[in-house]
């Protein structure tokens, strides 16, 4: 991983490395690499390749930043979104009810396979939200499935 750090975005090396370590600690079978920093059309490329899929880290400022994070990641052709809550929210309690609601609004992204996974990083721990969290027949049920997963890192 260290040879790729030379090519990574210098302003984000520390955060990208921190998140990579958290993900690998939480998911030891994960295959991950930090991508070199390349500007294309004056926009930076995604930070990671996770299990062969393009992924980007989004340091959202609140639980209400999910939509923006997903939209930006999708524009970068990402299949995986990494929500890094430790950047701006580490000193705050996780409002898992609000976050689960906002993640449940991304149902269509998971259903049509635009997004196959969303890793949520909080207090140095991570969980994966994927299509299985959208198996309930109603939005409330999906929110509860997501919230149950988020509680693993909220405490």
C-alpha positions as semicolon CSV with decimal commas, in nm:
position;residue;x (nm);y (nm);z (nm)
1;X;0,000;0,000;0,000
2;X;0,287;0,243;0,076
3;X;0,404;0,271;-0,288
4;X;0,057;0,384;-0,390
5;X;0,052;0,650;-0,119
6;X;0,309;0,846;-0,321
7;X;0,051;0,880;-0,598
8;X;-0,248;0,944;-0,373
9;X;-0,402;1,285;-0,315
10;X;-0,157;1,441;-0,068
11;X;-0,434;1,631;0,110
12;X;-0,623;1,309;0,182
13;X;-0,348;1,051;0,238
14;X;-0,394;1,042;0,615
15;X;-0,774;1,011;0,602
16;X;-0,769;0,758;0,318
17;X;-0,513;0,544;0,501
18;X;-0,706;0,567;0,830
19;X;-1,026;0,454;0,661
20;X;-0,848;0,174;0,473
21;X;-0,716;0,040;0,805
22;X;-1,061;0,060;0,966
23;X;-1,219;-0,125;0,675
24;X;-0,952;-0,396;0,672
25;X;-0,984;-0,440;1,050
26;X;-1,361;-0,474;1,020
27;X;-1,355;-0,686;0,705
28;X;-1,032;-0,890;0,704
29;X;-1,118;-1,074;0,379
30;X;-1,157;-0,746;0,191
31;X;-0,925;-0,679;-0,102
32;X;-0,843;-0,309;-0,108
33;X;-0,608;-0,063;-0,263
34;X;-0,577;0,314;-0,251
35;X;-0,592;0,450;-0,605
36;X;-0,342;0,701;-0,742
37;X;-0,463;1,060;-0,747
38;X;-0,546;1,157;-1,104
39;X;-0,742;1,462;-1,211
40;X;-0,977;1,393;-1,499
41;X;-1,174;1,688;-1,631
42;X;-1,048;1,880;-1,324
43;X;-1,222;1,631;-1,092
44;X;-1,035;1,388;-0,866
45;X;-1,083;1,018;-0,921
46;X;-1,224;0,787;-0,651
47;X;-0,993;0,693;-0,362
48;X;-1,023;0,314;-0,349
49;X;-1,074;-0,014;-0,523
50;X;-1,258;-0,249;-0,289
51;X;-1,303;-0,611;-0,392
52;X;-1,246;-0,507;-0,753
53;X;-1,503;-0,225;-0,747
54;X;-1,445;0,151;-0,753
55;X;-1,518;0,319;-0,419
56;X;-1,499;0,671;-0,285
57;X;-1,473;0,807;0,067
58;X;-1,719;1,082;0,153
59;X;-1,662;1,278;0,473
60;X;-2,017;1,394;0,524
61;X;-2,079;1,665;0,781
62;X;-2,402;1,522;0,922
63;X;-2,643;1,235;0,882
64;X;-2,822;1,453;0,626
65;X;-2,523;1,444;0,387
66;X;-2,602;1,094;0,258
67;X;-2,780;1,205;-0,059
68;X;-2,500;1,441;-0,158
69;X;-2,233;1,178;-0,086
70;X;-2,411;0,916;-0,292
71;X;-2,480;1,156;-0,581
72;X;-2,115;1,264;-0,599
73;X;-1,994;0,904;-0,580
74;X;-2,231;0,794;-0,855
75;X;-2,104;1,078;-1,078
76;X;-1,755;0,934;-1,024
77;X;-1,882;0,591;-1,142
78;X;-1,840;0,442;-0,795
79;X;-2,014;0,118;-0,707
80;X;-1,926;0,150;-0,338
81;X;-1,965;0,453;-0,114
82;X;-1,764;0,490;0,207
83;X;-1,929;0,732;0,448
84;X;-1,652;0,853;0,679
85;X;-1,836;0,999;0,977
86;X;-1,515;1,032;1,178
87;X;-1,402;1,334;0,974
88;X;-1,672;1,575;1,092
89;X;-1,888;1,382;1,339
90;X;-1,649;1,195;1,570
91;X;-1,732;1,410;1,874
92;X;-2,106;1,374;1,830
93;X;-2,340;1,087;1,912
94;X;-2,451;0,900;1,603
95;X;-2,813;0,974;1,525
96;X;-2,872;0,629;1,380
97;X;-3,243;0,689;1,328
98;X;-3,176;0,987;1,098
99;X;-2,888;0,812;0,921
100;X;-3,092;0,496;0,863
101;X;-3,377;0,704;0,721
102;X;-3,143;0,885;0,481
103;X;-2,973;0,562;0,375
104;X;-3,314;0,399;0,315
105;X;-3,395;0,680;0,068
106;X;-3,113;0,537;-0,153
107;X;-3,318;0,221;-0,211
108;X;-3,324;0,265;-0,590
109;X;-2,942;0,285;-0,608
110;X;-2,916;-0,057;-0,442
111;X;-3,213;-0,211;-0,625
112;X;-3,079;-0,124;-0,971
113;X;-2,719;-0,217;-0,870
114;X;-2,581;0,131;-0,927
115;X;-2,446;0,099;-0,572
116;X;-2,363;-0,246;-0,433
117;X;-2,243;-0,138;-0,091
118;X;-2,207;0,148;0,152
119;X;-1,951;0,121;0,430
120;X;-2,017;0,349;0,726
121;X;-1,715;0,445;0,939
122;X;-1,773;0,577;1,291
123;X;-1,539;0,580;1,593
124;X;-1,288;0,362;1,412
125;X;-1,540;0,087;1,335
126;X;-1,724;-0,001;1,016
127;X;-2,041;-0,172;0,898
128;X;-2,164;-0,256;0,551
129;X;-2,506;-0,158;0,423
130;X;-2,599;-0,353;0,111
131;X;-2,898;-0,483;-0,082
132;X;-2,988;-0,723;0,200
133;X;-3,084;-0,424;0,413
134;X;-3,360;-0,342;0,166
135;X;-3,544;-0,673;0,192
136;X;-3,840;-0,548;0,396
137;X;-4,164;-0,479;0,214
138;X;-4,187;-0,121;0,335
139;X;-3,958;0,176;0,394
140;X;-4,000;0,157;0,772
141;X;-3,888;-0,206;0,774
142;X;-3,582;-0,121;0,565
143;X;-3,497;0,166;0,798
144;X;-3,508;-0,073;1,092
145;X;-3,280;-0,325;0,914
146;X;-3,031;-0,047;0,843
147;X;-3,061;0,096;1,194
148;X;-2,992;-0,243;1,349
149;X;-2,666;-0,259;1,150
150;X;-2,568;0,098;1,242
151;X;-2,618;0,025;1,613
152;X;-2,311;-0,202;1,590
153;X;-2,091;0,106;1,552
154;X;-2,304;0,362;1,737
155;X;-2,220;0,236;2,083
